[in-house]
Coordinates of C-alpha atoms and ligand atoms in Angstrom, one line a residue:
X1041 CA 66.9 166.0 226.2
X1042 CA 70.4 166.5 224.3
X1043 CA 72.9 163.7 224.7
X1044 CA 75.6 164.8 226.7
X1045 CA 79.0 165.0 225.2
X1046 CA 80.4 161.9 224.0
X1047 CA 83.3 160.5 226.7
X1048 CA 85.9 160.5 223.7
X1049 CA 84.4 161.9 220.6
X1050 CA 87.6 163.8 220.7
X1051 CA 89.9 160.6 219.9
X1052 CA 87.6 159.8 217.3
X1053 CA 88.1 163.1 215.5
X1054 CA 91.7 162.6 216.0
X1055 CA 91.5 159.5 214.3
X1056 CA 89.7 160.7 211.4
X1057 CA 92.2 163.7 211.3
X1058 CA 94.9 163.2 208.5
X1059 CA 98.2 164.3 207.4
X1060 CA 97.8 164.1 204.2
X1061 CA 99.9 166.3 201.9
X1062 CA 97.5 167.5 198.8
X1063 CA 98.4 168.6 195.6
X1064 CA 96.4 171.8 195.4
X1065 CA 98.3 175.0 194.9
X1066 CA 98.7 177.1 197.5
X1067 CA 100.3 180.3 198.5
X1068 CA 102.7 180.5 201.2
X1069 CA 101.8 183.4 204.4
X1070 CA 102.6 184.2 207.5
X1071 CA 99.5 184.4 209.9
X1072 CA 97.6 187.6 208.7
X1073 CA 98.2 190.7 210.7
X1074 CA 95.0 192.3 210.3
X1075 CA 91.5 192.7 208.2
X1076 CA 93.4 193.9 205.0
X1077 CA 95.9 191.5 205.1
X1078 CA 93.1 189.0 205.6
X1079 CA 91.8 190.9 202.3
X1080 CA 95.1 191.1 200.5
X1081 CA 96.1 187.6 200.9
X1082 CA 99.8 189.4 201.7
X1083 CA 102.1 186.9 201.9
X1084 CA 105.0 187.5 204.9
X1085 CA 107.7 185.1 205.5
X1086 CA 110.3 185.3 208.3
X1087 CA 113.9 185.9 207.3
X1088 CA 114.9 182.2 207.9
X1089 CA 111.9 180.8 207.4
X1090 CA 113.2 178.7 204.4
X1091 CA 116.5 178.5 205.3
X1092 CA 117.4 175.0 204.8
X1093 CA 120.9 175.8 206.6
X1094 CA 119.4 177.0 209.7
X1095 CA 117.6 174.1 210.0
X1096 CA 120.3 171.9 209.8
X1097 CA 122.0 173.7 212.6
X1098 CA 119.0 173.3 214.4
X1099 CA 118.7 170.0 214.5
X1100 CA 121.3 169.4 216.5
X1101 CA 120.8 169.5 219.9
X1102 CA 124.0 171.5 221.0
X1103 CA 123.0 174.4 218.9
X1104 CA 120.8 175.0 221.9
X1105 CA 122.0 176.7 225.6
X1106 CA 121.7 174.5 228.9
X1107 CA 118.6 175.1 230.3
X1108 CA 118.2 177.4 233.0
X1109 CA 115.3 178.5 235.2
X1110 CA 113.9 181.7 234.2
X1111 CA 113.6 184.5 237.1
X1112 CA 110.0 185.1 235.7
X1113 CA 109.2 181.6 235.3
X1114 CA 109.6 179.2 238.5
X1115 CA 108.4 176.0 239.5
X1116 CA 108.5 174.5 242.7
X1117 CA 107.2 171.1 244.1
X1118 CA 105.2 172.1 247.3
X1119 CA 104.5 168.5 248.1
X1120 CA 105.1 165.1 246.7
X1121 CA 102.2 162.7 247.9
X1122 CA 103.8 159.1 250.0
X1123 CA 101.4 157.1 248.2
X1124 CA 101.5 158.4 244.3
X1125 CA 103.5 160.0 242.0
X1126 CA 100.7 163.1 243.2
X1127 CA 102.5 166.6 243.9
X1128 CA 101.4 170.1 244.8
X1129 CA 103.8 172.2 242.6
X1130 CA 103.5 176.2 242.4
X1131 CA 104.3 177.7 239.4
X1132 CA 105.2 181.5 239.1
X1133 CA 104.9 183.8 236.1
X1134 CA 105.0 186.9 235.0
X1135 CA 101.1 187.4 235.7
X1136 CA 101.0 185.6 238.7
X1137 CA 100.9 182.3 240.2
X1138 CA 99.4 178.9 238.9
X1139 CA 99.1 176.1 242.0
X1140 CA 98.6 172.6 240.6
X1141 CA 97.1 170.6 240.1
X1142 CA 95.2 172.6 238.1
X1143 CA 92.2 172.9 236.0
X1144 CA 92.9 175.2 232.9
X1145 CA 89.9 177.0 231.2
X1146 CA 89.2 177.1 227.6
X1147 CA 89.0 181.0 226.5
X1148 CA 89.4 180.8 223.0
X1149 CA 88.8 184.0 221.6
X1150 CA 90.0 185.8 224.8
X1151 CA 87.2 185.1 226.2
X1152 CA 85.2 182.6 227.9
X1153 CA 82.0 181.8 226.7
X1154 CA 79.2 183.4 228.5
X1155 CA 80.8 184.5 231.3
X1156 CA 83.4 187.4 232.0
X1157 CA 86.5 185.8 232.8
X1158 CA 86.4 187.5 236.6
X1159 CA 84.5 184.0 237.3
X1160 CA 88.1 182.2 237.0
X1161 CA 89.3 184.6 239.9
X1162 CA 85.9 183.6 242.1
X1163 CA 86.3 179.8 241.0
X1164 CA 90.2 179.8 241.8
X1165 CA 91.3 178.8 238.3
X1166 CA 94.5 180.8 238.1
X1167 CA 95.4 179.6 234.5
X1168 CA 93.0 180.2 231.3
X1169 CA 93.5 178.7 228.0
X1170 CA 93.5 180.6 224.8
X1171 CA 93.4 179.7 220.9
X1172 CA 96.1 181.2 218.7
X1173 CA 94.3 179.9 215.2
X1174 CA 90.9 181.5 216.5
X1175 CA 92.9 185.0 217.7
X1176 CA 94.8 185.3 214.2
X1177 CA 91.6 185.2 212.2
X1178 CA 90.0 187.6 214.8
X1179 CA 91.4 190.4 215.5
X1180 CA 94.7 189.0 214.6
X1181 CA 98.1 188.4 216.3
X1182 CA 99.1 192.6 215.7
X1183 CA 96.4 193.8 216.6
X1184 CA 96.7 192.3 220.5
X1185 CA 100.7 193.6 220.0
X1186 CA 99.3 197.0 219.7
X1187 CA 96.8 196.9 221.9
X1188 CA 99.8 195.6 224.3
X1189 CA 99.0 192.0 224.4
X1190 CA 96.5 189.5 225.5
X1191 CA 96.6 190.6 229.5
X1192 CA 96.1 194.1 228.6
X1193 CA 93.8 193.6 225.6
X1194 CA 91.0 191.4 228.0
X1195 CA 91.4 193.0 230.9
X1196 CA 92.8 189.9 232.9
X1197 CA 96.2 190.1 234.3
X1198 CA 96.5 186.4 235.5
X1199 CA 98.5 184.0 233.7
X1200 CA 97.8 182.6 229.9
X1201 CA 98.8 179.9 227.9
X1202 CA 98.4 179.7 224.6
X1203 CA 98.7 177.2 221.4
X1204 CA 100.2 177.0 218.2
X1205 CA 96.7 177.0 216.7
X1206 CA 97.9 173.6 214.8
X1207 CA 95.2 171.7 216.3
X1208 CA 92.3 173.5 215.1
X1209 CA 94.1 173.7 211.7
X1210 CA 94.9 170.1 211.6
X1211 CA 90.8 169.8 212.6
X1212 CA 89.8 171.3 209.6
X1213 CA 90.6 168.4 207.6
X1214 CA 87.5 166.9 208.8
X1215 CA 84.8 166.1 206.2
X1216 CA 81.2 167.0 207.9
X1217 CA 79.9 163.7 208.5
X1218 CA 83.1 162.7 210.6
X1219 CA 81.9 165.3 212.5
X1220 CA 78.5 163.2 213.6
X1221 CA 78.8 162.5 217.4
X1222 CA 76.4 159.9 217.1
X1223 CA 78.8 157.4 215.0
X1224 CA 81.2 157.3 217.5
X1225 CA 81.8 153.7 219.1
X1226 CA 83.1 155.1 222.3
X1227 CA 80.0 156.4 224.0
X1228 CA 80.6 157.8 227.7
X1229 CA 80.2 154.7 229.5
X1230 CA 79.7 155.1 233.5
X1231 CA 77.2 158.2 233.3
X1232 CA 79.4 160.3 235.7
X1233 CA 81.3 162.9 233.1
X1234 CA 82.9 162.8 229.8
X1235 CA 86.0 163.8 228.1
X1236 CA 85.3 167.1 226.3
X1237 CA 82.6 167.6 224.4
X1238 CA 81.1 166.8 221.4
X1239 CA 82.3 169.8 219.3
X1240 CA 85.5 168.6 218.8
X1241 CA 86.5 171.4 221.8
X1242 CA 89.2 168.7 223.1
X1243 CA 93.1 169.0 222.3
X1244 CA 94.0 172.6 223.3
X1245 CA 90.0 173.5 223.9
X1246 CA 88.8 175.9 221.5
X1247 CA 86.1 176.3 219.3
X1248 CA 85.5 173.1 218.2
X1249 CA 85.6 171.4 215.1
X1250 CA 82.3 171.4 214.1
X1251 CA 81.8 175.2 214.5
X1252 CA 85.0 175.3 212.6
X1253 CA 83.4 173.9 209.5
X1254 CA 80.1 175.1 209.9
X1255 CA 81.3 177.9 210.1
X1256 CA 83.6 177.3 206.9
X1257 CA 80.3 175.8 205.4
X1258 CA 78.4 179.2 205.7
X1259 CA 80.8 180.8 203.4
X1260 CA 82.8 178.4 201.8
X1261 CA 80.5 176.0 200.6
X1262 CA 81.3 172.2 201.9
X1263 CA 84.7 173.0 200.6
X1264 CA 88.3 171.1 202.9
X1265 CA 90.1 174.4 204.1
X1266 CA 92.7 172.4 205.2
X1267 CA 95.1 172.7 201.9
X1268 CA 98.6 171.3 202.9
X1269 CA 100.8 169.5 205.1
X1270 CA 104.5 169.6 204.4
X1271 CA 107.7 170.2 206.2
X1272 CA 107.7 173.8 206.2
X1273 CA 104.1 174.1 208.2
X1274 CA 100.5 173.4 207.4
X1275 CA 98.2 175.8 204.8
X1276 CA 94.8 176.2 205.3
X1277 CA 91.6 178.5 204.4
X1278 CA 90.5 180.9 206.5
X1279 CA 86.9 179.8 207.2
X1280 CA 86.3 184.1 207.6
X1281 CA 87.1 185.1 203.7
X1282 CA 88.8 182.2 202.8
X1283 CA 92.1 183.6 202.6
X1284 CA 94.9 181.1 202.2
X1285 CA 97.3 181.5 205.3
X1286 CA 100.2 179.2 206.1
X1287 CA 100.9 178.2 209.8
X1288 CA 105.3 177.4 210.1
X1289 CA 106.5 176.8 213.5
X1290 CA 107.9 180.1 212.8
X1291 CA 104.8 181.9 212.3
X1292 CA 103.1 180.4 214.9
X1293 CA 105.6 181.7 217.8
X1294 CA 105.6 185.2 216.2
X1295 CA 102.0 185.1 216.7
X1296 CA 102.5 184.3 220.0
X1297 CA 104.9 186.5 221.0
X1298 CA 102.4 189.1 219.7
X1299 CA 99.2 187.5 221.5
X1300 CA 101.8 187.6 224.6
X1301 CA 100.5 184.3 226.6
X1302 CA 103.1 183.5 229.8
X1303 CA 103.2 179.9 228.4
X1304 CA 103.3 179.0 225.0
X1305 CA 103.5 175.8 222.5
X1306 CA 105.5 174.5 219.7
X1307 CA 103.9 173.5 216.1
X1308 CA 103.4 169.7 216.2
X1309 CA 102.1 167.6 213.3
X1310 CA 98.3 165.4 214.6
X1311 CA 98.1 162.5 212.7
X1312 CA 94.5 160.0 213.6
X1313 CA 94.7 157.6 215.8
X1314 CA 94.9 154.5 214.0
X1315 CA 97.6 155.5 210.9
X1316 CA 100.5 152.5 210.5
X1317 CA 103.3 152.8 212.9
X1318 CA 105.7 153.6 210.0
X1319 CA 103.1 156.9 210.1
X1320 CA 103.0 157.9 213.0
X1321 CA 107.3 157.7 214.0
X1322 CA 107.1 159.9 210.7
X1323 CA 104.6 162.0 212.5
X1324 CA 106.8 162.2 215.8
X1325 CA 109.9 162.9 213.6
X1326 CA 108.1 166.1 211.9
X1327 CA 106.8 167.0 215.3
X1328 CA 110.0 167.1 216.7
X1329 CA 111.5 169.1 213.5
X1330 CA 108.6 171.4 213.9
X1331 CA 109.0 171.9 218.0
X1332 CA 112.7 172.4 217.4
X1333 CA 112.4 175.0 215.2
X1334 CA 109.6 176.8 217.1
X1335 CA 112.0 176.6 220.4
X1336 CA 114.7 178.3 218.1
X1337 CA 112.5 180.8 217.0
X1338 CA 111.5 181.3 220.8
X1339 CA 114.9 181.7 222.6
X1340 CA 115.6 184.7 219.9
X1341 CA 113.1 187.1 221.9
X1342 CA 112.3 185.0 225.0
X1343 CA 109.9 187.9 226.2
X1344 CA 109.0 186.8 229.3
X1345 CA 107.2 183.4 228.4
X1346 CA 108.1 179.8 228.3
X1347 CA 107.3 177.3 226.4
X1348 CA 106.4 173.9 226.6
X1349 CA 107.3 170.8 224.3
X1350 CA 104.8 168.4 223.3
X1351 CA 105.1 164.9 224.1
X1352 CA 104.2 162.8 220.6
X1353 CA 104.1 159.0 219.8
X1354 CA 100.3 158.3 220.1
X1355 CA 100.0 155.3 222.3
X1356 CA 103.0 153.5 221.0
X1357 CA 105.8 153.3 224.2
X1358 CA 108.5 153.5 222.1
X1359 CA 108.0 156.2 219.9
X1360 CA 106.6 158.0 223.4
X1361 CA 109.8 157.0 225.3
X1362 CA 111.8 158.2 221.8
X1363 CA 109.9 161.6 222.7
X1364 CA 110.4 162.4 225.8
X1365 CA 114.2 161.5 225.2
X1366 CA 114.5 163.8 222.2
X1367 CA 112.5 166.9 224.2
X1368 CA 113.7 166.6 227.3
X1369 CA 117.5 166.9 225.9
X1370 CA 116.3 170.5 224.5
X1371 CA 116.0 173.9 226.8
X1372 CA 112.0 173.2 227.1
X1373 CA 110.2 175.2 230.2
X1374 CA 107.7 172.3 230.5
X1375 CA 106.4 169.4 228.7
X1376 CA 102.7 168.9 227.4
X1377 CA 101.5 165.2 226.4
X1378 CA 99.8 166.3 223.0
X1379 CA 98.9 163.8 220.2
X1380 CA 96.6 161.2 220.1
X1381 CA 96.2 159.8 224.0
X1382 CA 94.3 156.6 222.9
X1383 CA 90.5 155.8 221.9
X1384 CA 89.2 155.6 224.9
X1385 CA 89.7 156.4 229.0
X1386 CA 91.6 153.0 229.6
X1387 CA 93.9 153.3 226.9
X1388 CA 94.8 157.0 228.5
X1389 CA 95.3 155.2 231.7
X1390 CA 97.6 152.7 230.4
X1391 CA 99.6 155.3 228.3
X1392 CA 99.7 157.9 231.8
X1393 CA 101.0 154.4 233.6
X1394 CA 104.2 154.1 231.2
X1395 CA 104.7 158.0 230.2
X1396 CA 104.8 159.9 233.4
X1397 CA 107.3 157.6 234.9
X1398 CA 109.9 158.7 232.5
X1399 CA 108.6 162.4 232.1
X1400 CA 111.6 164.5 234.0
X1401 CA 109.8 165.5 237.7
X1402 CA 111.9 168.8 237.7
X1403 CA 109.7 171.0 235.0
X1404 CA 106.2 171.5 235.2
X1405 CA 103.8 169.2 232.8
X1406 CA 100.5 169.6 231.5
X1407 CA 97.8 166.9 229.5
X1408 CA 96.5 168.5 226.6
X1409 CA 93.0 168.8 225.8
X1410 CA 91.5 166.2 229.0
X1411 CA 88.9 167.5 231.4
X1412 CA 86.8 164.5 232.6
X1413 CA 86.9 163.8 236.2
X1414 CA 88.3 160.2 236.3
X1415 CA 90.7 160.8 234.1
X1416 CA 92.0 164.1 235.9
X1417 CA 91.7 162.0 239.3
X1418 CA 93.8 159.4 237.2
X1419 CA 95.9 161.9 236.1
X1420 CA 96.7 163.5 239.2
X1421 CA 97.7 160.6 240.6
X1422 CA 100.1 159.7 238.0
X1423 CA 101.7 163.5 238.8
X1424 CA 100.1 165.8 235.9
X1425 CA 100.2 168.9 237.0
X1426 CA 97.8 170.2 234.6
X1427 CA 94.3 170.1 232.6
X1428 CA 93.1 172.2 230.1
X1429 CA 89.1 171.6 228.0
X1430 CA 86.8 173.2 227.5
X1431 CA 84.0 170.7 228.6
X1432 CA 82.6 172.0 231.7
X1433 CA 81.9 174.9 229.8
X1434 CA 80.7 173.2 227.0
X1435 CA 78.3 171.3 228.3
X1436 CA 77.2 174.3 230.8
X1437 CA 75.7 176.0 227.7
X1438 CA 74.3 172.5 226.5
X1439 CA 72.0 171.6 229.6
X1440 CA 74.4 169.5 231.6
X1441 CA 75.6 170.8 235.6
X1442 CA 78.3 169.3 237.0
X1443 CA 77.7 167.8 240.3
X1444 CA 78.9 165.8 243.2
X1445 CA 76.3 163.1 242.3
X1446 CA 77.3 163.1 238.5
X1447 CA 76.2 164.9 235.8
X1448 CA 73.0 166.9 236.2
X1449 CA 70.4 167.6 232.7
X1450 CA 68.8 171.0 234.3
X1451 CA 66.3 170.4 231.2
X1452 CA 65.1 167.4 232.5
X1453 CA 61.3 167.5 233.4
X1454 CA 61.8 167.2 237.4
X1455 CA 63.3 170.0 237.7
X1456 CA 61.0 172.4 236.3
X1457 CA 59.4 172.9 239.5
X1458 CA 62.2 172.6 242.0
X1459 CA 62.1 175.7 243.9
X1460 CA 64.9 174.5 246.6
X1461 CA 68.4 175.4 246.6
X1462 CA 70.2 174.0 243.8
X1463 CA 72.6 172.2 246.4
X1464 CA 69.3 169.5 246.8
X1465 CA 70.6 168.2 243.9
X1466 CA 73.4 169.0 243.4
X1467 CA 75.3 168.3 246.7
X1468 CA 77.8 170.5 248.6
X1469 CA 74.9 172.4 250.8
X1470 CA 77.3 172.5 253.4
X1471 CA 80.1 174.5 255.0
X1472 CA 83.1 175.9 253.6
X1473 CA 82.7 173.3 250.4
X1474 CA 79.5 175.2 249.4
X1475 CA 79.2 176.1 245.4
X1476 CA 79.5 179.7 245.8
X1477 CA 78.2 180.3 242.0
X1478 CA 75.8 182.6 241.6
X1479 CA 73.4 180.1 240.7
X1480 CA 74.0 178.1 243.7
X1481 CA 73.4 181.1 245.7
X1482 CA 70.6 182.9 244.5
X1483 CA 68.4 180.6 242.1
X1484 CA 66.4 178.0 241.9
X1485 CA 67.1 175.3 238.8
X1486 CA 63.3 175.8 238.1
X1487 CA 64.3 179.5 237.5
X1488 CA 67.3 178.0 234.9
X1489 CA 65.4 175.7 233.5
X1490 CA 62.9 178.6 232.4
X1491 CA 65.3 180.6 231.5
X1492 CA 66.8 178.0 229.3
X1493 CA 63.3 177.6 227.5
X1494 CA 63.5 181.1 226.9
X1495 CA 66.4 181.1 225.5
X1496 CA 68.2 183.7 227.9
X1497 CA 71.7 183.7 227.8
X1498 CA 71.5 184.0 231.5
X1499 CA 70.8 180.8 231.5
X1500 CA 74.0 180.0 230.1
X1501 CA 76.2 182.2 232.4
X1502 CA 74.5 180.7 235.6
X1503 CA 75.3 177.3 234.4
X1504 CA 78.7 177.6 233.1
X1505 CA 79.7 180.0 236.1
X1506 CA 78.5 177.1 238.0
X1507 CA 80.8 174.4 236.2
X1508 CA 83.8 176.3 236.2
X1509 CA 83.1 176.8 240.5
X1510 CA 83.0 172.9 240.4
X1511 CA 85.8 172.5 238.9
X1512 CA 88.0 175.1 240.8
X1513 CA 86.8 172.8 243.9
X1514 CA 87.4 169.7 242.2
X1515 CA 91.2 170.7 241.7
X1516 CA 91.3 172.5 245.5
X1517 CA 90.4 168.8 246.7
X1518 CA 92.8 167.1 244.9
X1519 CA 95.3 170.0 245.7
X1520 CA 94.4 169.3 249.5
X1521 CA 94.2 165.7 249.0
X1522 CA 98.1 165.5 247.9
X1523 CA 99.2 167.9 251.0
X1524 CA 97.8 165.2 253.0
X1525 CA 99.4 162.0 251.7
X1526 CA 95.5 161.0 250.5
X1527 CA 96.5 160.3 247.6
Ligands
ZN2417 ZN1 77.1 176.4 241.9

């Protein structure tokens, strides 16, 4: 039997992450545009990319227009619960509407893994997640503006939010052996769910980390890819060709615009979870630099998308409180909690318990990178609105079912011969509340179970279909919950 994902082996990647600034020569780029820019190692930059002028003007918080709600991006709070800080909120965009709270899907490359991303329609996940570092190596940010952006390109026309593709960037700084899910401290402790997954799939889902450098392994032997952190943006190796690329703020929103997502995110700086505090309000102070300019660079084609600040400080209240302060005075859609969200499930807890107090109620907010069940049950109650990982469908394609009873290993030896409906096991046989996954349906988990052992991707699809059903339910419960003051 695999272990199932570690409850925080994200935070523990995050604190091995680093910030360091190397020496190594590198060669500043925009993203690349396409395979022979990949080749050519052309190097772009925007106009005022290195205009240290326009970031002076900037920085100051008046250089930016009062904020005012965009006609094709609404929020409204349906419900506030009478006994938490719960709400039922409806958010509208230009591809439809999200109803939190909600559970965000991971689908990196456009694409969720193993299933076609109709499931999220049958599961009632409005909103799906995908990866800007992943979609610039592959097919590249120009080639989705051609094909008329991300909606078009996949076939989906639901709403998309996207990242900056910093995280996965950042995660490349990862030596190999950090990347052993067995030497982390913080095993998943009460048997019932974990947060993320053990491929480093945790802050703004993706691909994880590990792939990320096995991947960069295959062809660029053991080698760092991440080159450089300094105040214009972060250079790195593609782990494709090794190209060297350079992520700005800039760059990263110009990607975006092109990849076309309803919600975007700002470049933010992750630093690991246990640097000195002189570090990390460094780290904030960067972040907040960085976000700035990426909002600047937003509001000068606004395309229909909005864009969410992300909430730094690690799990110091100050430097949090100094966050939201400094965000919440800029033109910001919505705020995302990003950075390091403490090294374990109580220390989330404890920093939801002072954040989301002083987190403005009128926008919409989102937790990066969370998709355990207590802590979405947490943070619903503390009033986030939404959750994006990639763990259910992680550990769908690693032997693991979500259930109503906890965590099911369809590769365990009892359930080779169970010929019943999966609902035996794992609960909701009844009513309306039924798993209507396919697998649910139609199969037996002796039938998965062999086709596991058989390695048929099927296998993969029934089960992931099946988690991302759960978790639609999971959300329409909590969603229901709130409407009725349950919670
Ligand atoms: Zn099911």
């Amino acid at each position: 039997m695999r272990s199932p994902p570690l409850c925080w082996a994200f935070t523990e990647r995050l604190a091995m992450m680093t910030t360091a600034t190397t020496t190594r020569a590198t060669r500043i780029a925009a993203p690349p545009s396409n395979r022979n820019l990949h080749r050519g190692i052309i190097h772009r930059t925007f106009a005022h990319q290195n205009s240290s002028a326009d970031r002076k003007d900037i920085s100051k918080n008046d250089s930016f227009p009062e904020y005012v709600q965009k006609p094709f991006f609404t929020f409204e709070v349906l419900h506030e619960s009478k006994r938490s800080r719960a709400r039922a909120c409806k958010i509208t965009t230009p591809h439809g509407t999200i109803f939190t709270p909600a559970f965000v899907a991971v689908g990196t490359q456009g694409a969720l893994k193993a299933v076609p991303h109709s499931v999220l329609d049958d599961a009632n996940l409005d909103l799906m997640f995908a990866n800007t570092y992943h979609l610039l190596l592959q097919p590249g940010h120009e080639h989705l503006q051609k094909a008329g952006g991300i909606h078009k390109f996949i076939g989906r026309n639901r709403p998309t939010i996207s990242d900056s593709g910093g995280f996965q960037v950042f995660s490349l700084g990862l030596d190999a052996d950090e990347l052993d899910e067995s030497k982390s401290p913080n095993k998943n402790n009460n048997g019932n769910n974990n947060n993320n997954n053990n491929n480093g799939e945790r802050n703004h889902g993706g691909t994880g980390t590990k792939e990320l450098k096995s991947r960069g392994k295959t062809k660029h032997k053991q080698q760092n890819l991440l080159e450089k952190v300094d105040e214009d943006g972060v250079t790195f190796r593609s782990y494709r060709d090794g190209t060297t690329l350079k992520l700005t703020p800039e760059s990263s929103v110009q990607a975006q615009k092109n990849i076309g997502c309803d919600i975007i995110l700002p470049l933010d700086e992750l630093t690991k979870y246990d640097i000195s505090l002189q570090e990390l309000s460094e780290s904030v102070d960067r972040s907040h630099r960085w976000e700035t300019r990426s909002l600047y660079e937003h509001l000068k084609n606004v395309k229909e998308q909005a864009m969410y600040a992300i909430i730094h400080g690690g799990v110091d209240e100050r430097l949090r409180k100094k966050s939201v302060e400094y965000l919440t005075s800029l033109p910001f859609d919505g705020y995302a909690i990003g950075g390091s969200l403490g090294k374990n499930r109580e220390e989330l807890k404890e920093l939801l318990q002072f954040l989301m107090p002083i987190i403005p109620r009128d926008k919409p907010n989102h937790l990066l990178g969370i998709g355990d069940l207590p802590s979405i049950a947490h943070g619903v109650r503390m009033g986030v609105d939404s959750f994006d990982s990639a763990y259910p469908t992680q550990i769908a394609r690693h032997g693991t079912l979500l259930s109503e009873n906890g965590p099911v290993n369809y590769r365990k030896s009892e359930y080779r011969e169970h010929f019943g409906k999966p609902a035996e096991i794992l609960g909701n046989s009844n009513g309306d509340d039924e798993c209507k996954c396919l697998l649910c349906r139609k199969h037996s988990l002796s039938y998965l179970a062999h086709l596991d052992r058989a390695n048929e991707p099927m296998a993969w699809s029934l089960a992931t279909e099946h988690n991302l059903h759960f978790m639609g339910r999971t959300m329409e419960r909590h969603r229901q919950a709130i409407m009725n003051d349950e919670i």
